[in-house]
Short mmCIF file of C-alpha atoms and ligand atoms in Angstrom, two decimals:
data_model
loop_
_atom_site.label_atom_id
_atom_site.label_comp_id
_atom_site.label_asym_id
_atom_site.label_seq_id
_atom_site.Cartn_x
_atom_site.Cartn_y
_atom_site.Cartn_z
CA MET A 1 12.34 -170.53 -113.38
CA LEU A 2 12.43 -166.82 -112.62
CA PHE A 3 9.20 -165.03 -111.71
CA GLN A 4 10.80 -161.62 -111.78
CA LEU A 5 10.49 -158.70 -114.15
CA SER A 6 13.61 -156.83 -115.25
CA GLU A 7 14.25 -153.21 -114.25
CA GLU A 8 13.33 -152.15 -117.77
CA GLN A 9 10.05 -154.10 -117.73
CA LEU A 10 9.14 -152.60 -114.36
CA MET A 11 9.81 -149.10 -115.71
CA ILE A 12 7.69 -149.73 -118.80
CA ARG A 13 4.85 -151.08 -116.67
CA GLN A 14 5.02 -148.02 -114.44
CA ALA A 15 4.98 -145.71 -117.47
CA ALA A 16 1.86 -147.46 -118.77
CA ARG A 17 0.24 -147.34 -115.32
CA ASP A 18 0.90 -143.59 -115.05
CA PHE A 19 -0.38 -143.00 -118.56
CA ALA A 20 -3.59 -144.93 -117.85
CA GLU A 21 -4.21 -143.07 -114.61
CA HIS A 22 -3.42 -139.56 -115.89
CA GLU A 23 -4.28 -139.66 -119.58
CA LEU A 24 -6.91 -142.37 -120.02
CA LYS A 25 -8.96 -142.17 -116.85
CA PRO A 26 -10.13 -138.56 -117.28
CA GLY A 27 -12.94 -138.70 -119.81
CA VAL A 28 -13.14 -142.48 -120.08
CA ILE A 29 -16.79 -142.57 -118.98
CA GLU A 30 -17.76 -139.82 -121.42
CA ARG A 31 -15.87 -141.40 -124.30
CA ASP A 32 -17.67 -144.69 -123.60
CA GLU A 33 -21.04 -142.99 -123.46
CA LYS A 34 -20.52 -140.91 -126.61
CA GLN A 35 -18.60 -143.64 -128.43
CA LYS A 36 -15.75 -141.19 -128.87
CA PHE A 37 -12.48 -142.52 -130.22
CA PRO A 38 -9.57 -141.62 -127.89
CA ALA A 39 -7.69 -139.82 -130.67
CA GLU A 40 -5.54 -137.55 -128.49
CA GLN A 41 -4.66 -140.39 -126.16
CA VAL A 42 -3.73 -142.70 -129.04
CA ALA A 43 -1.47 -140.00 -130.49
CA LYS A 44 0.32 -139.79 -127.13
CA LEU A 45 0.60 -143.57 -126.95
CA GLY A 46 2.32 -143.34 -130.32
CA GLU A 47 4.76 -140.72 -129.01
CA LEU A 48 5.58 -143.01 -126.09
CA GLY A 49 6.45 -145.80 -128.51
CA PHE A 50 3.54 -148.00 -127.41
CA LEU A 51 2.13 -148.50 -130.90
CA GLY A 52 5.16 -150.31 -132.30
CA MET A 53 6.57 -151.85 -129.17
CA MET A 54 8.06 -155.04 -130.58
CA VAL A 55 9.16 -153.61 -133.93
CA SER A 56 12.93 -153.13 -134.28
CA GLU A 57 14.23 -149.59 -134.02
CA GLN A 58 15.38 -149.81 -137.64
CA TYR A 59 11.70 -149.66 -138.66
CA GLY A 60 10.60 -147.01 -136.21
CA GLY A 61 9.65 -149.32 -133.33
CA SER A 62 10.72 -149.55 -129.71
CA GLY A 63 12.53 -152.90 -130.03
CA LEU A 64 11.00 -154.31 -126.84
CA ASP A 65 9.98 -157.83 -125.92
CA ALA A 66 6.51 -159.38 -125.88
CA LEU A 67 6.47 -159.47 -122.09
CA SER A 68 6.83 -155.67 -121.96
CA TYR A 69 3.99 -155.46 -124.47
CA VAL A 70 1.62 -157.53 -122.32
CA LEU A 71 2.54 -155.47 -119.25
CA VAL A 72 1.51 -152.34 -121.13
CA MET A 73 -1.68 -153.97 -122.42
CA GLU A 74 -2.58 -155.06 -118.89
CA GLU A 75 -2.10 -151.59 -117.39
CA LEU A 76 -3.94 -149.69 -120.13
CA SER A 77 -6.82 -152.17 -120.09
CA LYS A 78 -7.36 -151.71 -116.36
CA ILE A 79 -8.70 -148.28 -117.23
CA ASP A 80 -9.62 -148.09 -120.91
CA ALA A 81 -10.00 -151.15 -123.10
CA SER A 82 -11.17 -148.94 -125.99
CA ALA A 83 -7.69 -147.42 -126.10
CA SER A 84 -5.84 -150.66 -125.42
CA VAL A 85 -7.46 -152.45 -128.35
CA VAL A 86 -5.87 -149.87 -130.66
CA VAL A 87 -2.49 -150.73 -129.11
CA SER A 88 -3.22 -154.43 -129.49
CA VAL A 89 -4.29 -154.37 -133.13
CA ASN A 90 -1.53 -151.99 -134.21
CA ASN A 91 1.22 -153.94 -132.45
CA SER A 92 0.17 -157.57 -132.78
CA LEU A 93 -1.73 -157.75 -136.01
CA VAL A 94 -0.51 -154.91 -138.19
CA CYS A 95 3.10 -154.14 -137.20
CA TYR A 96 3.98 -157.74 -136.40
CA GLY A 97 2.49 -158.96 -139.67
CA LEU A 98 4.42 -156.40 -141.70
CA GLU A 99 7.73 -156.86 -139.92
CA ALA A 100 7.59 -160.66 -139.98
CA TYR A 101 6.31 -161.15 -143.52
CA GLY A 102 6.45 -157.83 -145.42
CA SER A 103 8.96 -156.96 -148.14
CA GLU A 104 11.65 -154.34 -147.58
CA PHE A 105 9.60 -151.89 -149.66
CA GLN A 106 6.49 -152.57 -147.55
CA LYS A 107 8.40 -152.14 -144.30
CA GLU A 108 9.90 -148.83 -145.36
CA LYS A 109 6.69 -147.44 -146.78
CA TYR A 110 4.07 -148.77 -144.35
CA LEU A 111 5.68 -150.21 -141.23
CA VAL A 112 7.80 -147.17 -140.29
CA PRO A 113 4.86 -144.72 -139.92
CA LEU A 114 2.76 -147.38 -138.16
CA ALA A 115 5.44 -148.44 -135.69
CA SER A 116 6.47 -144.88 -134.88
CA GLY A 117 2.85 -143.97 -134.11
CA GLN A 118 2.32 -141.47 -136.93
CA GLN A 119 -0.42 -143.68 -138.33
CA ILE A 120 -2.56 -146.54 -137.17
CA GLY A 121 -3.48 -149.71 -138.98
CA ALA A 122 -6.32 -152.20 -139.22
CA PHE A 123 -6.44 -155.94 -139.80
CA CYS A 124 -9.29 -157.02 -142.05
CA LEU A 125 -10.19 -160.68 -141.99
CA SER A 126 -13.79 -160.99 -140.74
CA GLU A 127 -16.66 -160.80 -143.19
CA PRO A 128 -20.45 -160.90 -142.92
CA GLU A 129 -20.23 -164.66 -143.56
CA ALA A 130 -16.69 -165.42 -142.40
CA GLY A 131 -15.96 -164.78 -138.74
CA SER A 132 -14.82 -167.99 -137.07
CA ASP A 133 -14.75 -169.82 -140.42
CA ALA A 134 -11.91 -167.69 -141.71
CA THR A 135 -11.09 -169.88 -144.72
CA SER A 136 -14.46 -168.92 -146.32
CA GLN A 137 -13.34 -165.56 -147.66
CA HIS A 138 -15.86 -163.98 -150.03
CA THR A 139 -13.78 -160.87 -150.68
CA THR A 140 -12.02 -161.47 -153.97
CA ALA A 141 -8.71 -160.23 -155.32
CA GLU A 142 -8.54 -160.88 -159.03
CA ASP A 143 -5.06 -161.00 -160.51
CA LYS A 144 -4.94 -158.43 -163.34
CA GLY A 145 -1.25 -158.56 -164.14
CA ASP A 146 0.43 -155.68 -162.37
CA TYR A 147 -2.41 -155.12 -159.92
CA TYR A 148 -5.20 -156.97 -158.09
CA LEU A 149 -8.85 -155.96 -158.31
CA LEU A 150 -10.36 -156.12 -154.83
CA ASN A 151 -14.11 -156.59 -154.28
CA GLY A 152 -16.07 -157.41 -151.15
CA THR A 153 -16.99 -156.37 -147.63
CA LYS A 154 -15.21 -156.69 -144.30
CA ASN A 155 -17.06 -156.52 -140.98
CA TRP A 156 -16.32 -155.41 -137.40
CA ILE A 157 -12.96 -153.91 -138.28
CA THR A 158 -11.21 -152.31 -135.32
CA ASN A 159 -9.70 -148.92 -136.27
CA GLY A 160 -11.84 -149.17 -139.40
CA GLY A 161 -12.45 -145.44 -139.69
CA THR A 162 -9.24 -144.06 -138.21
CA ALA A 163 -6.63 -146.30 -139.82
CA SER A 164 -4.49 -145.21 -142.74
CA THR A 165 -3.22 -148.66 -143.66
CA TYR A 166 -5.35 -151.80 -143.88
CA LEU A 167 -4.14 -155.39 -144.13
CA VAL A 168 -6.90 -157.06 -146.12
CA ILE A 169 -7.34 -160.80 -146.57
CA ALA A 170 -8.99 -161.87 -149.83
CA GLN A 171 -9.49 -164.89 -152.06
CA THR A 172 -7.54 -164.97 -155.34
CA HIS A 173 -7.91 -168.61 -156.40
CA PRO A 174 -11.24 -169.96 -155.04
CA GLU A 175 -10.53 -173.44 -156.42
CA LEU A 176 -7.50 -173.67 -154.09
CA LYS A 177 -9.62 -172.79 -151.02
CA HIS A 178 -7.40 -171.50 -148.17
CA LYS A 179 -4.27 -171.99 -150.27
CA GLY A 180 -5.60 -169.40 -152.74
CA ILE A 181 -5.98 -166.62 -150.18
CA ASN A 182 -3.74 -163.52 -150.16
CA ALA A 183 -3.10 -160.62 -147.82
CA PHE A 184 -2.84 -157.08 -149.22
CA ILE A 185 -1.89 -153.66 -147.98
CA VAL A 186 -4.65 -151.21 -148.84
CA GLU A 187 -4.35 -147.47 -148.27
CA LYS A 188 -7.18 -145.26 -147.14
CA GLY A 189 -8.16 -143.13 -150.11
CA MET A 190 -7.62 -145.79 -152.77
CA GLU A 191 -10.41 -145.41 -155.32
CA GLY A 192 -13.38 -147.72 -154.63
CA PHE A 193 -12.54 -148.19 -150.94
CA SER A 194 -15.16 -146.87 -148.53
CA VAL A 195 -15.86 -147.07 -144.81
CA GLY A 196 -19.33 -147.85 -143.42
CA PRO A 197 -20.89 -146.21 -140.35
CA LYS A 198 -19.41 -146.81 -136.90
CA GLU A 199 -20.91 -149.81 -135.06
CA ASN A 200 -22.95 -149.03 -131.93
CA LYS A 201 -21.43 -151.55 -129.53
CA MET A 202 -22.12 -152.97 -126.07
CA GLY A 203 -18.52 -152.56 -124.94
CA ILE A 204 -15.23 -150.95 -126.01
CA ARG A 205 -17.53 -148.22 -127.26
CA GLY A 206 -14.73 -145.70 -127.73
CA SER A 207 -12.98 -147.95 -130.21
CA ASP A 208 -13.64 -147.40 -133.85
CA THR A 209 -15.36 -150.42 -135.41
CA HIS A 210 -16.65 -150.28 -138.99
CA SER A 211 -17.55 -152.31 -142.04
CA LEU A 212 -15.33 -151.70 -145.06
CA MET A 213 -16.40 -151.90 -148.66
CA PHE A 214 -14.12 -152.62 -151.62
CA ASP A 215 -15.55 -151.93 -155.04
CA ASP A 216 -13.03 -152.58 -157.83
CA VAL A 217 -10.13 -151.28 -155.75
CA LYS A 218 -6.88 -151.51 -157.71
CA VAL A 219 -4.16 -152.79 -155.37
CA PRO A 220 -0.62 -152.74 -156.81
CA LYS A 221 1.06 -156.15 -156.94
CA GLU A 222 3.88 -154.91 -154.72
CA ASN A 223 1.26 -154.59 -151.94
CA ARG A 224 0.65 -158.33 -151.72
CA ILE A 225 2.27 -159.74 -148.58
CA GLY A 226 4.41 -162.81 -149.20
CA GLU A 227 4.12 -165.38 -151.97
CA ASP A 228 0.90 -165.93 -153.90
CA GLY A 229 -1.41 -167.96 -151.64
CA PHE A 230 0.32 -167.06 -148.37
CA GLY A 231 -2.61 -165.00 -147.04
CA PHE A 232 -4.31 -167.58 -144.82
CA LYS A 233 -1.08 -168.63 -143.11
CA PHE A 234 -0.26 -164.94 -142.72
CA ALA A 235 -3.59 -164.37 -140.96
CA MET A 236 -3.16 -167.41 -138.70
CA LYS A 237 0.42 -166.59 -137.70
CA THR A 238 -0.46 -162.99 -137.04
CA LEU A 239 -3.53 -163.88 -135.00
CA GLU A 240 -1.45 -166.17 -132.79
CA GLY A 241 0.38 -163.14 -131.43
CA GLY A 242 -2.83 -161.11 -131.42
CA ARG A 243 -4.37 -163.63 -129.05
CA ILE A 244 -1.65 -162.93 -126.49
CA GLY A 245 -2.43 -159.20 -126.72
CA ILE A 246 -6.17 -159.77 -126.22
CA ALA A 247 -5.46 -162.19 -123.36
CA ALA A 248 -3.46 -159.37 -121.74
CA GLN A 249 -6.35 -157.01 -122.37
CA ALA A 250 -8.74 -159.44 -120.64
CA LEU A 251 -6.29 -159.78 -117.76
CA GLY A 252 -6.14 -156.00 -117.40
CA ILE A 253 -9.92 -155.61 -117.47
CA ALA A 254 -10.22 -158.24 -114.72
CA ALA A 255 -7.43 -156.69 -112.65
CA GLY A 256 -8.91 -153.20 -113.04
CA ALA A 257 -12.32 -154.37 -111.82
CA TYR A 258 -10.76 -156.30 -108.95
CA GLU A 259 -8.72 -153.30 -107.78
CA LEU A 260 -11.88 -151.17 -107.76
CA ALA A 261 -13.84 -153.84 -105.86
CA LEU A 262 -11.03 -154.25 -103.32
CA ALA A 263 -10.80 -150.52 -102.63
CA TYR A 264 -14.58 -150.18 -102.43
CA ALA A 265 -14.94 -153.16 -100.09
CA LYS A 266 -12.45 -151.64 -97.65
CA GLN A 267 -14.24 -148.31 -97.40
CA ARG A 268 -17.92 -149.22 -97.75
CA LYS A 269 -19.54 -150.07 -94.43
CA SER A 270 -22.57 -152.26 -93.78
CA PHE A 271 -23.84 -153.88 -90.60
CA GLY A 272 -21.35 -151.75 -88.65
CA LYS A 273 -18.11 -152.72 -90.42
CA PRO A 274 -16.35 -152.49 -93.79
CA ILE A 275 -17.93 -155.00 -96.18
CA SER A 276 -14.46 -156.55 -96.69
CA ASP A 277 -14.77 -157.77 -93.10
CA HIS A 278 -17.78 -159.85 -94.08
CA GLN A 279 -16.58 -163.26 -95.13
CA VAL A 280 -19.00 -163.38 -98.03
CA ILE A 281 -17.20 -160.41 -99.62
CA ALA A 282 -13.69 -161.38 -98.46
CA PHE A 283 -14.07 -164.80 -100.10
CA LYS A 284 -15.27 -163.23 -103.35
CA LEU A 285 -12.14 -161.07 -103.35
CA ALA A 286 -9.97 -164.11 -102.63
CA ASP A 287 -11.43 -165.96 -105.61
CA MET A 288 -11.03 -162.94 -107.88
CA ALA A 289 -7.38 -162.46 -106.88
CA THR A 290 -6.62 -166.15 -107.44
CA GLN A 291 -8.27 -166.27 -110.87
CA ILE A 292 -6.44 -163.13 -111.95
CA GLU A 293 -3.07 -164.48 -110.83
CA ALA A 294 -3.66 -167.74 -112.72
CA ALA A 295 -4.63 -165.79 -115.86
CA ARG A 296 -1.54 -163.61 -115.43
CA MET A 297 0.72 -166.65 -115.35
CA LEU A 298 -0.76 -167.98 -118.59
CA VAL A 299 -0.48 -164.61 -120.33
CA TYR A 300 3.10 -163.96 -119.22
CA LYS A 301 4.11 -167.50 -120.15
CA ALA A 302 2.70 -167.13 -123.66
CA ALA A 303 4.61 -163.84 -124.08
CA TRP A 304 7.76 -165.42 -122.66
CA LEU A 305 7.56 -168.33 -125.12
CA LYS A 306 7.24 -165.81 -127.96
CA ASP A 307 10.30 -163.97 -126.68
CA GLN A 308 12.27 -167.24 -126.58
CA GLY A 309 11.38 -167.95 -130.20
CA LEU A 310 9.41 -171.04 -129.08
CA SER A 311 5.93 -172.08 -130.27
CA TYR A 312 3.16 -170.16 -128.54
CA THR A 313 0.12 -171.44 -130.46
CA LEU A 314 -1.13 -173.51 -127.53
CA ALA A 315 -0.09 -171.13 -124.78
CA GLY A 316 -1.58 -168.10 -126.54
CA SER A 317 -4.96 -169.77 -127.04
CA MET A 318 -4.99 -171.09 -123.47
CA ALA A 319 -4.15 -167.61 -122.18
CA LYS A 320 -6.91 -166.02 -124.23
CA LEU A 321 -9.51 -168.66 -123.38
CA TYR A 322 -8.83 -168.48 -119.67
CA ALA A 323 -8.13 -164.77 -119.23
CA SER A 324 -11.26 -163.78 -121.12
CA LYS A 325 -13.39 -166.05 -118.92
CA VAL A 326 -11.73 -164.56 -115.85
CA ALA A 327 -12.47 -161.08 -117.22
CA MET A 328 -16.17 -161.94 -117.47
CA ASP A 329 -16.37 -163.67 -114.08
CA VAL A 330 -14.39 -161.07 -112.17
CA THR A 331 -16.14 -158.05 -113.66
CA VAL A 332 -19.56 -159.52 -112.84
CA GLU A 333 -18.40 -160.11 -109.26
CA ALA A 334 -16.90 -156.62 -109.06
CA VAL A 335 -20.29 -155.14 -109.94
CA GLN A 336 -21.86 -157.37 -107.28
CA VAL A 337 -19.39 -156.22 -104.61
CA HIS A 338 -20.31 -152.63 -105.44
CA GLY A 339 -24.04 -153.37 -105.05
CA GLY A 340 -26.24 -150.59 -106.45
CA TYR A 341 -23.22 -148.34 -107.04
CA GLY A 342 -21.79 -150.96 -109.37
CA PHE A 343 -24.75 -150.50 -111.66
CA VAL A 344 -24.09 -146.82 -112.29
CA LYS A 345 -21.46 -145.49 -114.64
CA GLU A 346 -19.47 -143.34 -112.20
CA TYR A 347 -18.05 -146.42 -110.51
CA HIS A 348 -16.42 -147.79 -113.71
CA VAL A 349 -17.09 -151.48 -113.04
CA GLU A 350 -20.20 -151.73 -115.24
CA ARG A 351 -18.12 -150.46 -118.18
CA LEU A 352 -15.40 -153.01 -117.46
CA MET A 353 -18.09 -155.72 -117.35
CA ARG A 354 -19.39 -154.67 -120.78
CA ASP A 355 -15.86 -154.36 -122.15
CA ALA A 356 -14.92 -157.84 -120.90
CA LYS A 357 -17.36 -159.60 -123.22
CA ILE A 358 -15.56 -158.75 -126.46
CA THR A 359 -12.41 -160.54 -125.24
CA GLN A 360 -14.38 -163.81 -125.60
CA ILE A 361 -15.31 -162.90 -129.16
CA TYR A 362 -12.64 -161.06 -131.14
CA GLU A 363 -9.40 -162.51 -132.49
CA GLY A 364 -11.09 -165.89 -132.23
CA THR A 365 -14.05 -166.72 -130.01
CA SER A 366 -13.59 -168.87 -126.91
CA GLU A 367 -14.85 -171.79 -128.98
CA ILE A 368 -12.12 -171.17 -131.57
CA GLN A 369 -9.53 -171.19 -128.77
CA GLN A 370 -10.96 -174.51 -127.56
CA LEU A 371 -10.64 -175.83 -131.11
CA VAL A 372 -7.00 -174.70 -131.39
CA ILE A 373 -6.15 -176.08 -127.93
CA SER A 374 -7.85 -179.42 -128.51
CA ARG A 375 -6.10 -179.84 -131.86
CA GLU A 376 -2.73 -179.06 -130.28
CA ILE A 377 -3.17 -181.46 -127.36
CA LEU A 378 -4.67 -184.26 -129.45
CA ARG A 379 -2.11 -184.03 -132.24
N1 LIG B 401 -0.11 -171.21 -138.04
C1 LIG B 401 0.21 -171.56 -139.31
N2 LIG B 401 -0.65 -172.19 -140.12
C2 LIG B 401 -1.86 -172.47 -139.64
C3 LIG B 401 -2.26 -172.13 -138.32
C4 LIG B 401 -1.33 -171.49 -137.53
N3 LIG B 401 -1.62 -171.13 -136.27
N4 LIG B 401 -3.52 -172.55 -138.14
C5 LIG B 401 -3.91 -173.13 -139.28
N5 LIG B 401 -2.90 -173.06 -140.19
C6 LIG B 401 -2.88 -173.60 -141.54
C7 LIG B 401 -3.02 -175.14 -141.53
O1 LIG B 401 -1.76 -175.76 -141.37
C8 LIG B 401 -3.62 -175.39 -142.88
O2 LIG B 401 -2.62 -175.31 -143.86
P1 LIG B 401 -2.23 -176.60 -144.79
O3 LIG B 401 -3.50 -176.97 -145.53
O4 LIG B 401 -1.15 -176.09 -145.66
O5 LIG B 401 -1.82 -177.68 -143.84
C9 LIG B 401 -4.50 -174.18 -143.10
O6 LIG B 401 -4.00 -173.15 -142.27
C10 LIG B 401 -5.96 -174.43 -142.81
O7 LIG B 401 -6.03 -174.82 -141.45
P2 LIG B 401 -7.21 -175.67 -140.86
O8 LIG B 401 -7.45 -176.87 -141.72
O9 LIG B 401 -6.89 -175.88 -139.44
O10 LIG B 401 -8.44 -174.66 -141.05
P3 LIG B 401 -9.83 -174.69 -140.34
O11 LIG B 401 -10.75 -173.97 -141.24
O12 LIG B 401 -10.20 -176.07 -139.89
O13 LIG B 401 -9.60 -173.88 -138.98
C11 LIG B 401 -9.28 -171.95 -137.63
C12 LIG B 401 -8.85 -172.79 -138.84
C13 LIG B 401 -8.29 -172.20 -136.52
C14 LIG B 401 -10.67 -172.26 -137.17
C15 LIG B 401 -9.21 -170.52 -138.19
O14 LIG B 401 -10.16 -170.37 -139.22
C16 LIG B 401 -9.39 -169.46 -137.14
O15 LIG B 401 -8.47 -169.17 -136.41
N6 LIG B 401 -10.59 -168.86 -137.12
C17 LIG B 401 -10.83 -167.71 -136.26
C18 LIG B 401 -10.51 -166.45 -136.99
C19 LIG B 401 -10.33 -165.29 -136.08
O16 LIG B 401 -9.61 -165.37 -135.09
N7 LIG B 401 -10.95 -164.18 -136.46
C20 LIG B 401 -10.76 -162.96 -135.73
C21 LIG B 401 -10.82 -161.82 -136.65
S1 LIG B 401 -9.54 -160.68 -136.46
C22 LIG B 401 -10.03 -159.61 -135.26
O17 LIG B 401 -10.90 -159.85 -134.47
C23 LIG B 401 -9.21 -158.39 -135.22
C24 LIG B 401 -9.79 -157.19 -134.60
O18 LIG B 401 -10.30 -156.32 -135.25
C25 LIG B 401 -9.65 -157.02 -133.12
#
């Protein structure tokens, strides 16, 4: 067992660390406050090849492994989870889904611009009445011969307003339940497709989350992904990788808050000495560091399994369940270590605390991860 990153992985991690420090940190507080999408920063992430990291070079990607991807997610999320969620969704849900299951036509037309960072994509599964219960799709895709007629509403869609390409899950044969679901590629601008107002969120406020409405949208048949009825499996397989990305995001949020708390504890004095010299603070830091390292091991292992071509269903859900809890626990403690300063925006930790919460909700709540894990271990 080798706990060592390759030269290339170390370089990629450093590049992401530099990017986060120099390109994401300036303005991150303002973007959070004004709910401003990090458009310029995302464009640069695309130029660096971070939006299609695991896609083969043939389709415009960087051809890297999943471990490199989680290293990048971790570093970006230490500073700006609103930017890193764009990286996560584009890489794990959209590009992966298209490369693994799309037709040659779909890869050439849609994957290339997405993987090379010229466009961003969105993954549209959740609905007003179908979040955790993903088989209950109310959005319908009626087969009309050479096209499908799409009707319905999707909720809480990351990149909802800024994406150009949307992977939309919809029900074609209700009598077949989940076996009648399909996944479609929908382009922004298709007639009948509209985007609702941006959600006003507690955390990841810079990210672009919208409802989407489909009103008799004609989707060409060639835009269906896979065989008729493959949509639910497509969503599940794609989300498995997505969970590793969000686990890495949670890890990064925790690590970012911990690094701030550590630095603050060394320089802030009380009762005549740095607060890190008080055991009550030193022990908090010890617990935070230990939890983060344990989360890191789970996240890296899940990515490693993916790179080996082995099953990562269990490992990915464990990584997400645990890392997102660590993100919550550590960010709350980081605010506590900062005392009153932790409660004001300039010190960054309150934002990280708010951002942490979504990692227990999106791409499957913690309870969904417990369901997946329990099914795997009881099988
Ligand atoms: N891989 C392949 N197939 C899978 C699978 C997997 N990981 N998980 C389930 N399936 C298959 C099953 O084998 C079954 O197929 P068969 O009938 O052919 O055997 C079918 O899917 C139905 O599975 P279940 O009976 O297990 O379905 P269920 O309803 O009991 O539970 C669930 C499924 C795990 C709860 C699922 O609904 C789920 O993951 N829900 C959470 C959805 C989610 O993560 N939503 C997040 C939205 S996306 C998002 O947040 C993106 C963003 O913007 C950031």
